[in-house]
PDB file of C-alpha atoms in Angstrom:
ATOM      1  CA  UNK A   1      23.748 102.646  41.708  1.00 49.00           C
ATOM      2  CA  UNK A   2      21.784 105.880  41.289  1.00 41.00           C
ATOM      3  CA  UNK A   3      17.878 106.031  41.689  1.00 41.00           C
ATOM      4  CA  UNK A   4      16.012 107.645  39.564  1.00 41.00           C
ATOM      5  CA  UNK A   5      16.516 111.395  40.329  1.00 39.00           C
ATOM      6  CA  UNK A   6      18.218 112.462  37.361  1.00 40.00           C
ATOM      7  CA  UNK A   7      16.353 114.775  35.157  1.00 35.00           C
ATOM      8  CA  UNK A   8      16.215 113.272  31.426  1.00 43.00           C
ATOM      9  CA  UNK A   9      13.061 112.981  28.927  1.00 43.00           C
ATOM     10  CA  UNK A  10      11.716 109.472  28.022  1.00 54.00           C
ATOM     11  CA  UNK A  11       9.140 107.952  26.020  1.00 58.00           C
ATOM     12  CA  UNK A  12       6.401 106.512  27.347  1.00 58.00           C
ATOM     13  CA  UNK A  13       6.158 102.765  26.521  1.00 56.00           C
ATOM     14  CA  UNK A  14       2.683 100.629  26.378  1.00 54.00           C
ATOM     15  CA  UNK A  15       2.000  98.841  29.960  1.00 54.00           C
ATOM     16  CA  UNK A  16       2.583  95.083  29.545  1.00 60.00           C
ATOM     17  CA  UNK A  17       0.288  93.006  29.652  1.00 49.00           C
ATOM     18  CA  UNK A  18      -0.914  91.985  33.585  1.00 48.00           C
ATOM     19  CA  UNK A  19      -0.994  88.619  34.761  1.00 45.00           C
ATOM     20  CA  UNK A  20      -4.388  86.440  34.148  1.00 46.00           C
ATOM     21  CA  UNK A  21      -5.999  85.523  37.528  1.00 50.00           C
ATOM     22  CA  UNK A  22      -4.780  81.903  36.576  1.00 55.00           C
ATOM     23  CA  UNK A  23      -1.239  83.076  37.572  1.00 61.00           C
ATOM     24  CA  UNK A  24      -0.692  83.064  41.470  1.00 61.00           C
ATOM     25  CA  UNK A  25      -0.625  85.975  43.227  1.00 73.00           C
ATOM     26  CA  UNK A  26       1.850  85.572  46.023  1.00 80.00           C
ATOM     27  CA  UNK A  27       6.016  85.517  46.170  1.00 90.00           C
ATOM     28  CA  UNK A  28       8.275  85.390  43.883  1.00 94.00           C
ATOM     29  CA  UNK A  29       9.059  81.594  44.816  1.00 93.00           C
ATOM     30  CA  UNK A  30       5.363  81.054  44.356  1.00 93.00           C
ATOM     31  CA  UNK A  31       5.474  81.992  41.237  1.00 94.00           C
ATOM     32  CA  UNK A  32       8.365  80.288  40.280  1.00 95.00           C
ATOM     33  CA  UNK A  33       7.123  76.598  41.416  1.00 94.00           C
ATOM     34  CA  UNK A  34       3.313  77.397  39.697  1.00 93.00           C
ATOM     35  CA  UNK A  35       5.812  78.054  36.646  1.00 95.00           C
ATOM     36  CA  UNK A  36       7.394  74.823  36.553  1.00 96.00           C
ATOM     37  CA  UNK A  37       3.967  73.299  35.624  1.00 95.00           C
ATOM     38  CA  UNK A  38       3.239  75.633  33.407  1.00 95.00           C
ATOM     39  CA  UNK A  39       1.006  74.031  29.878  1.00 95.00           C
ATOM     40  CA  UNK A  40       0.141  77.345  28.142  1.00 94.00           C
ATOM     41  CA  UNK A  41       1.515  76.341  24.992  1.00 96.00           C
ATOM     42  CA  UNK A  42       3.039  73.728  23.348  1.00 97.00           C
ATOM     43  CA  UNK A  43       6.488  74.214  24.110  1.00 98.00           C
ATOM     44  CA  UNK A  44       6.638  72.510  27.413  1.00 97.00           C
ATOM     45  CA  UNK A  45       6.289  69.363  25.986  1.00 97.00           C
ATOM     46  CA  UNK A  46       9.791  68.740  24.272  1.00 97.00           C
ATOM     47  CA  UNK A  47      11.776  71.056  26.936  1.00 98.00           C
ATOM     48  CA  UNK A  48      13.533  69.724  29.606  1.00 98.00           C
ATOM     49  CA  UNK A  49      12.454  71.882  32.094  1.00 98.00           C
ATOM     50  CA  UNK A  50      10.436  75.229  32.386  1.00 98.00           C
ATOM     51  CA  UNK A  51      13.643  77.739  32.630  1.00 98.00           C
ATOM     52  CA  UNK A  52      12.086  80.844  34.824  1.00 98.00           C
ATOM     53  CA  UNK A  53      14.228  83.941  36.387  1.00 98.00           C
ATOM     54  CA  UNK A  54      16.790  84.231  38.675  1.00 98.00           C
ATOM     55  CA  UNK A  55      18.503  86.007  40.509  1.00 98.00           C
ATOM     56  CA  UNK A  56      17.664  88.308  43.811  1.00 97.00           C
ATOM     57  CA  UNK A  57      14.050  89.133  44.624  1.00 96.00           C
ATOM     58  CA  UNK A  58      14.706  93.035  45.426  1.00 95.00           C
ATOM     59  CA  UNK A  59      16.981  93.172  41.952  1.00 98.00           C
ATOM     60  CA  UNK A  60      17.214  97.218  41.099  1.00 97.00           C
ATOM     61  CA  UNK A  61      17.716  95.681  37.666  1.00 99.00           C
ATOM     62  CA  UNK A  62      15.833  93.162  35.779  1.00 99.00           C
ATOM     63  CA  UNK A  63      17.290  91.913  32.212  1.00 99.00           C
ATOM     64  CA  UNK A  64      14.964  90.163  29.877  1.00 99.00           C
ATOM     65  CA  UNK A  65      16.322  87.954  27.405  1.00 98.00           C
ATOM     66  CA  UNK A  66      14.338  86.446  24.331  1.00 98.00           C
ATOM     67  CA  UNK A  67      14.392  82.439  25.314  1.00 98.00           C
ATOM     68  CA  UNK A  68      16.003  79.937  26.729  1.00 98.00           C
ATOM     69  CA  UNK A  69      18.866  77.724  24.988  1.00 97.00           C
ATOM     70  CA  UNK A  70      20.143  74.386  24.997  1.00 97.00           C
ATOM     71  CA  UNK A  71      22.185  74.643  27.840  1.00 97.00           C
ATOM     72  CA  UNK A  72      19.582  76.562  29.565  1.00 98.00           C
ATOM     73  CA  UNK A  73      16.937  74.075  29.334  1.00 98.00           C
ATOM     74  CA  UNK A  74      19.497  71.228  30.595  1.00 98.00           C
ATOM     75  CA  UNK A  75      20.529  73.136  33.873  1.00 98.00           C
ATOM     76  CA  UNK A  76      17.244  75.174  34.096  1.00 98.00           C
ATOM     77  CA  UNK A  77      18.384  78.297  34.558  1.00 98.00           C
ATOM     78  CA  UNK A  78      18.819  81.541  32.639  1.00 98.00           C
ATOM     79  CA  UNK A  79      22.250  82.866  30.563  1.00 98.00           C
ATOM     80  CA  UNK A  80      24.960  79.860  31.341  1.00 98.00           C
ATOM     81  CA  UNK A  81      25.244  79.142  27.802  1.00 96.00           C
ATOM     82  CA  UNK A  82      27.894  81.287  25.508  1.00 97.00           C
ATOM     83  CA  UNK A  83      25.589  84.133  25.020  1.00 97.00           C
ATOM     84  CA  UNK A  84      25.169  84.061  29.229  1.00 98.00           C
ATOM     85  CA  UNK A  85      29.052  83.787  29.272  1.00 98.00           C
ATOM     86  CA  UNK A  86      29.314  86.764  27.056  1.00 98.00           C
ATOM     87  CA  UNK A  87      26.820  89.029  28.755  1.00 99.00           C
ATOM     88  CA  UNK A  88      28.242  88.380  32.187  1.00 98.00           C
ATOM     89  CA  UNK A  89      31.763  89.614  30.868  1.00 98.00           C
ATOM     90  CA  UNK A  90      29.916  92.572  29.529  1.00 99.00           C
ATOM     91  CA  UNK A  91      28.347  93.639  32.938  1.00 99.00           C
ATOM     92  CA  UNK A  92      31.800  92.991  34.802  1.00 98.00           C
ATOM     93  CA  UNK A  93      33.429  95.533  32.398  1.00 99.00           C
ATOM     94  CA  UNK A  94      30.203  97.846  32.419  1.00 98.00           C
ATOM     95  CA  UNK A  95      30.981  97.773  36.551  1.00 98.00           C
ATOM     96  CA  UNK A  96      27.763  96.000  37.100  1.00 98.00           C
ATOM     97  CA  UNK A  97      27.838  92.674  39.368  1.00 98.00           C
ATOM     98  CA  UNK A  98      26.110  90.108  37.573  1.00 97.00           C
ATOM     99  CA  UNK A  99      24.808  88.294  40.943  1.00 97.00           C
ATOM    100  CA  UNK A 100      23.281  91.913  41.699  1.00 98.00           C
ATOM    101  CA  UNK A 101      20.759  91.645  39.050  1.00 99.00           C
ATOM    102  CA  UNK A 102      17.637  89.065  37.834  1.00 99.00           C
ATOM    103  CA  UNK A 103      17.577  87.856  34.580  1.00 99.00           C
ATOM    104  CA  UNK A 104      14.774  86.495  32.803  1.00 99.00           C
ATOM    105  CA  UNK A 105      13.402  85.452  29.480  1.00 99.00           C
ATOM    106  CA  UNK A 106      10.072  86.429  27.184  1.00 98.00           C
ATOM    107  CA  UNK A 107       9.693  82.845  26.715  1.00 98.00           C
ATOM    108  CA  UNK A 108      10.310  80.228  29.604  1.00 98.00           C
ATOM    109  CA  UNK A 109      10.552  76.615  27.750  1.00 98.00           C
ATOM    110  CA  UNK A 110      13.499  75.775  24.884  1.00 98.00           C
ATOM    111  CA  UNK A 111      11.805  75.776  21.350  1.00 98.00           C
ATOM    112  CA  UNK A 112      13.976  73.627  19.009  1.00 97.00           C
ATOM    113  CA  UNK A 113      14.359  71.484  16.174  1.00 96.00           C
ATOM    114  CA  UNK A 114      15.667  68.048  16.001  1.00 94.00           C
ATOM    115  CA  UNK A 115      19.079  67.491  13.877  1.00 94.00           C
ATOM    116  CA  UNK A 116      20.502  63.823  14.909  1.00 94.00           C
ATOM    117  CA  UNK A 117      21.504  64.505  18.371  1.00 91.00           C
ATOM    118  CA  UNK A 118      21.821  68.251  18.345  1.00 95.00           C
ATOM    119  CA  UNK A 119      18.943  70.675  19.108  1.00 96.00           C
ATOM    120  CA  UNK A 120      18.624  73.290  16.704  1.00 95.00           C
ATOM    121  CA  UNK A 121      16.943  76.883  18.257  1.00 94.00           C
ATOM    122  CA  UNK A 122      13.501  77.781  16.708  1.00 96.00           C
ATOM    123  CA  UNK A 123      12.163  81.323  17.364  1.00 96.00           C
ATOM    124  CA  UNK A 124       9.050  80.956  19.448  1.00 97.00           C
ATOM    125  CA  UNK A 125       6.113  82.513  17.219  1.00 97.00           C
ATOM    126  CA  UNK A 126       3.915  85.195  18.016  1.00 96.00           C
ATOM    127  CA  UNK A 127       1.428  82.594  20.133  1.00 96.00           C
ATOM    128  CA  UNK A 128       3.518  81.463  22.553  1.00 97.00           C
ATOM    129  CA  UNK A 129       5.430  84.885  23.343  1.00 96.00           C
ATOM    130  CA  UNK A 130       2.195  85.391  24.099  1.00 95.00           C
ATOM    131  CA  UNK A 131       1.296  82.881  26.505  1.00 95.00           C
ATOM    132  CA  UNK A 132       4.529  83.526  28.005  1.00 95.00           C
ATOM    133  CA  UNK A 133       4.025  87.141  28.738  1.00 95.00           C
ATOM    134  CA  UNK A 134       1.701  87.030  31.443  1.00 94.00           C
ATOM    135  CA  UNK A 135       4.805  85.354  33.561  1.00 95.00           C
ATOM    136  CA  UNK A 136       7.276  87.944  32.439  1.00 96.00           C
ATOM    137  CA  UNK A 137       4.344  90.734  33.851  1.00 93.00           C
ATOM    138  CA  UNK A 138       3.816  88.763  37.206  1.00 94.00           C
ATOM    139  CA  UNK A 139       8.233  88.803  37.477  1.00 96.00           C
ATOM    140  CA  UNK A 140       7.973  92.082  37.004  1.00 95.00           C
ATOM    141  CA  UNK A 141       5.445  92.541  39.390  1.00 92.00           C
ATOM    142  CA  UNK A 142       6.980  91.004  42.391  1.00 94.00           C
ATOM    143  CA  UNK A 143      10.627  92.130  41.938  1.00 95.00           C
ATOM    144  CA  UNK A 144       9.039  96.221  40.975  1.00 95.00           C
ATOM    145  CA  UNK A 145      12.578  97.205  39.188  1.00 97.00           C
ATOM    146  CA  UNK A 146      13.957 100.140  39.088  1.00 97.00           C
ATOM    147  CA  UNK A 147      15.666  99.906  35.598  1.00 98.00           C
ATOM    148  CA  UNK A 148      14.486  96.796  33.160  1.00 98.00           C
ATOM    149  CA  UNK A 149      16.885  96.141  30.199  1.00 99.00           C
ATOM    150  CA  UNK A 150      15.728  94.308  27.372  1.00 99.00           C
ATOM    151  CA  UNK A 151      17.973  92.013  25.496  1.00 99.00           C
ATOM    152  CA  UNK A 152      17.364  91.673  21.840  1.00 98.00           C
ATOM    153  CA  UNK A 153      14.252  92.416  19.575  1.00 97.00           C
ATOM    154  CA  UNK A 154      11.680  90.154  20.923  1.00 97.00           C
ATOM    155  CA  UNK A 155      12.352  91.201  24.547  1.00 98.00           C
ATOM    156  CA  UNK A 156      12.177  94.959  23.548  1.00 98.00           C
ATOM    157  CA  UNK A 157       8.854  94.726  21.507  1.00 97.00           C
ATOM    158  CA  UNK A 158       7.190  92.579  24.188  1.00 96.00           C
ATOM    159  CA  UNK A 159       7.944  95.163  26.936  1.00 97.00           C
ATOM    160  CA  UNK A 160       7.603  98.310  24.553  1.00 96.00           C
ATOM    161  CA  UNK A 161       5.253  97.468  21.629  1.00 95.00           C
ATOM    162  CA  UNK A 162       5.509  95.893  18.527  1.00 94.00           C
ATOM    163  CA  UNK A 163       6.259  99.226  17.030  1.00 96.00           C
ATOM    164  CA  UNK A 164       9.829  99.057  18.393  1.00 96.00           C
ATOM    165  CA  UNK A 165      13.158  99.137  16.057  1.00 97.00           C
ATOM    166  CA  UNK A 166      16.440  97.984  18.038  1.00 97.00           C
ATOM    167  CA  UNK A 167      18.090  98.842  15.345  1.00 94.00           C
ATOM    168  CA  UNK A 168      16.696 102.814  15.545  1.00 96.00           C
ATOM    169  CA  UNK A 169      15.462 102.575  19.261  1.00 97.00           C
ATOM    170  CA  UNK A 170      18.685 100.485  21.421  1.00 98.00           C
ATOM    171  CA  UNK A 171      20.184 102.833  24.097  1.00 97.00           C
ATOM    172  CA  UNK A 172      16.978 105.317  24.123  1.00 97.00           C
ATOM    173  CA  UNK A 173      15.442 105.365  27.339  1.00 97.00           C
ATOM    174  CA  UNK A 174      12.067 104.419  27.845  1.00 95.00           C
ATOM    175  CA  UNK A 175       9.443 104.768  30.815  1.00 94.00           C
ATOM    176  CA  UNK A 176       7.272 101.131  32.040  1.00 92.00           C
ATOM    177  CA  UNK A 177       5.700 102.667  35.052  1.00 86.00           C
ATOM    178  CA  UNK A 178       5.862 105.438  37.586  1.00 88.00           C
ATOM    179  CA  UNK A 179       9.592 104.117  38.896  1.00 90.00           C
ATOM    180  CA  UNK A 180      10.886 101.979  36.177  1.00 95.00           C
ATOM    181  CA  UNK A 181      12.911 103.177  33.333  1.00 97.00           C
ATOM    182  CA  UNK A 182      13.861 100.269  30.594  1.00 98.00           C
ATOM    183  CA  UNK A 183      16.154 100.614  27.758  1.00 98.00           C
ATOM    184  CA  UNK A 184      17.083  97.987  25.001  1.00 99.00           C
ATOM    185  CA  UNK A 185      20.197  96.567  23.421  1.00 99.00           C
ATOM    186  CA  UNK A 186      21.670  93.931  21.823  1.00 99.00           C
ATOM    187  CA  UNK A 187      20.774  90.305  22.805  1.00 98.00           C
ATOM    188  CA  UNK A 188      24.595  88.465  23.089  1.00 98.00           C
ATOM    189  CA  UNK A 189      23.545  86.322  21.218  1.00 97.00           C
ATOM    190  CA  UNK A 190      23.117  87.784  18.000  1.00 98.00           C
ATOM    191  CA  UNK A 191      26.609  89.429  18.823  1.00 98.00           C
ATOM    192  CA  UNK A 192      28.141  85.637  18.602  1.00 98.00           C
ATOM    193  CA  UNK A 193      26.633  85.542  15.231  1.00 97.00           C
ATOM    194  CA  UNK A 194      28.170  88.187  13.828  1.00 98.00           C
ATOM    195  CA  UNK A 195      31.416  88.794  12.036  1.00 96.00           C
ATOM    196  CA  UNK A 196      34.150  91.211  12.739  1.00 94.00           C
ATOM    197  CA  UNK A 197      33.854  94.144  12.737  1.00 97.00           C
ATOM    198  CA  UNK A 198      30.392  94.406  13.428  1.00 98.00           C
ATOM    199  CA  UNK A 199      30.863  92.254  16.047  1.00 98.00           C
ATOM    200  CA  UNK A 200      33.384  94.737  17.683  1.00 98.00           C
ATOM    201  CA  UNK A 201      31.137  97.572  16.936  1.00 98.00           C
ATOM    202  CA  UNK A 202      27.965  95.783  18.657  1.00 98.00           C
ATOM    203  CA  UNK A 203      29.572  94.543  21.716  1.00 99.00           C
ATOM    204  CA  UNK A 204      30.801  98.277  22.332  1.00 99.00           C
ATOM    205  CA  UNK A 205      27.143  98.869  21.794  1.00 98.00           C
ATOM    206  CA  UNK A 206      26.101  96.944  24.206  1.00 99.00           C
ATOM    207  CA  UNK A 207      29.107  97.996  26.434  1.00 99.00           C
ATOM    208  CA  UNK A 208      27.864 101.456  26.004  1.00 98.00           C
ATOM    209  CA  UNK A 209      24.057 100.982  27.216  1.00 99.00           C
ATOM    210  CA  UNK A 210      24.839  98.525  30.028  1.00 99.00           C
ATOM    211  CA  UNK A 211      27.237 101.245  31.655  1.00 98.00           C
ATOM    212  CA  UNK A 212      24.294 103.859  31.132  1.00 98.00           C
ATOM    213  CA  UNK A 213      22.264 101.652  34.088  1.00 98.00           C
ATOM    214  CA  UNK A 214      24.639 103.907  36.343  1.00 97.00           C
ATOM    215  CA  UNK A 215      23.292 106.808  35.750  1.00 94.00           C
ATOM    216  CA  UNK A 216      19.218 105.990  34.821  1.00 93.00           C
ATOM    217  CA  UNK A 217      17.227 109.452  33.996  1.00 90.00           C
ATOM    218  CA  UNK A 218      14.478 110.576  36.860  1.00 74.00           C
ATOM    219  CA  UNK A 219      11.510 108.543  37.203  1.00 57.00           C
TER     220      UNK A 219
END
């Protein structure tokens, strides 16, 4: 995959937030095990499991997701449920290797409601993508990306303000730092829940901005 030598303009996106000093300051495994315990908000009391990154420590690309699902929170790990299944058939056909790349989350712990024995999703509110964020900054941090993608609306707006519009802004390139570029697109998830054809038409979206990581616009 190209570096970032390709001339191309970008906007300049708001720095996310840095880490608090409670949030460790060594490796990436560090990190992950200081996340596990993590009480910032409420949400770790009815999850499983804290559900942080994964994937390889010197990723070129980092994709950040919104939260974690019901499958996710059983088997603690990020994108195994449909909407992981979906966006791992997108980056074979985009030429991307899925094991190649670190994916992540806004918000680490499953937010749901009750119903019998199923476990509805809840949006996290505006609180705890808060408390989450400092995480998502110290990921980004260690692993120093050279393209970040984010995956849906809450994603985008946390890494690029809460000005952003997927809707006007997915595919546009934007600048997080000196060597990172970031763009956004459409969370699979919200894909599943639509009906054809826009369903068709947002998955070749998606298609579309995933196979643009090949060629990312000079840092």
């Amino acid at each position: 995959m190209p570096r970032k030598d390709d001339p191309e303009r970008v906007e300049q996106a708001p720095r996310l937030a840095r880490p608090v000093d409670e949030v460790p300051q060594g490796s990436l495994s560090a990190l992950r095990r200081e996340a596990a315990g993590c009480r910032r908000c409420p949400l770790w009391r009815p999850a499983t499991q804290t559900v942080f990154g994964a994937g390889p420590a010197r990723a070129q690309v980092l994709l950040v997701g919104e939260q974690p699902g019901d499958r996710e929170d059983l088997e603690g790990k990020p994108f195994v449920g449909p909407a992981g299944q979906l966006l791992r058939k997108a980056l074979v056909e985009a030429g991307l290797a899925p094991q190649s790349l670190y994916l992540t989350n806004t918000v680490k712990h499953f937010k749901f409601q009750p119903r019998g024995k199923r476990r509805l999703h809840q949006r996290a509110n505006a609180a705890e993508q808060a408390a989450c964020r400092p995480w998502l900054a110290a990921e980004l941090d260690r692993i120093n990306p050279d393209i970040v993608v984010a995956l849906g609306a809450m994603a985008a707006q946390t890494l690029f303000g809460p000005g952003f519009r997927l809707t006007h802004q997915r595919g546009q390139w934007q600048r997080l730092g000196p060597h990172t570029q970031a763009l956004a697109t459409w969370h699979p998830s919200a894909i599943l829940r639509m009906r054809s054809p826009e369903r068709e038409a947002a998955y070749a979206q998606l298609l579309a901005d995933l196979r643009r990581l090949h060629d990312p616009p000079a840092g």
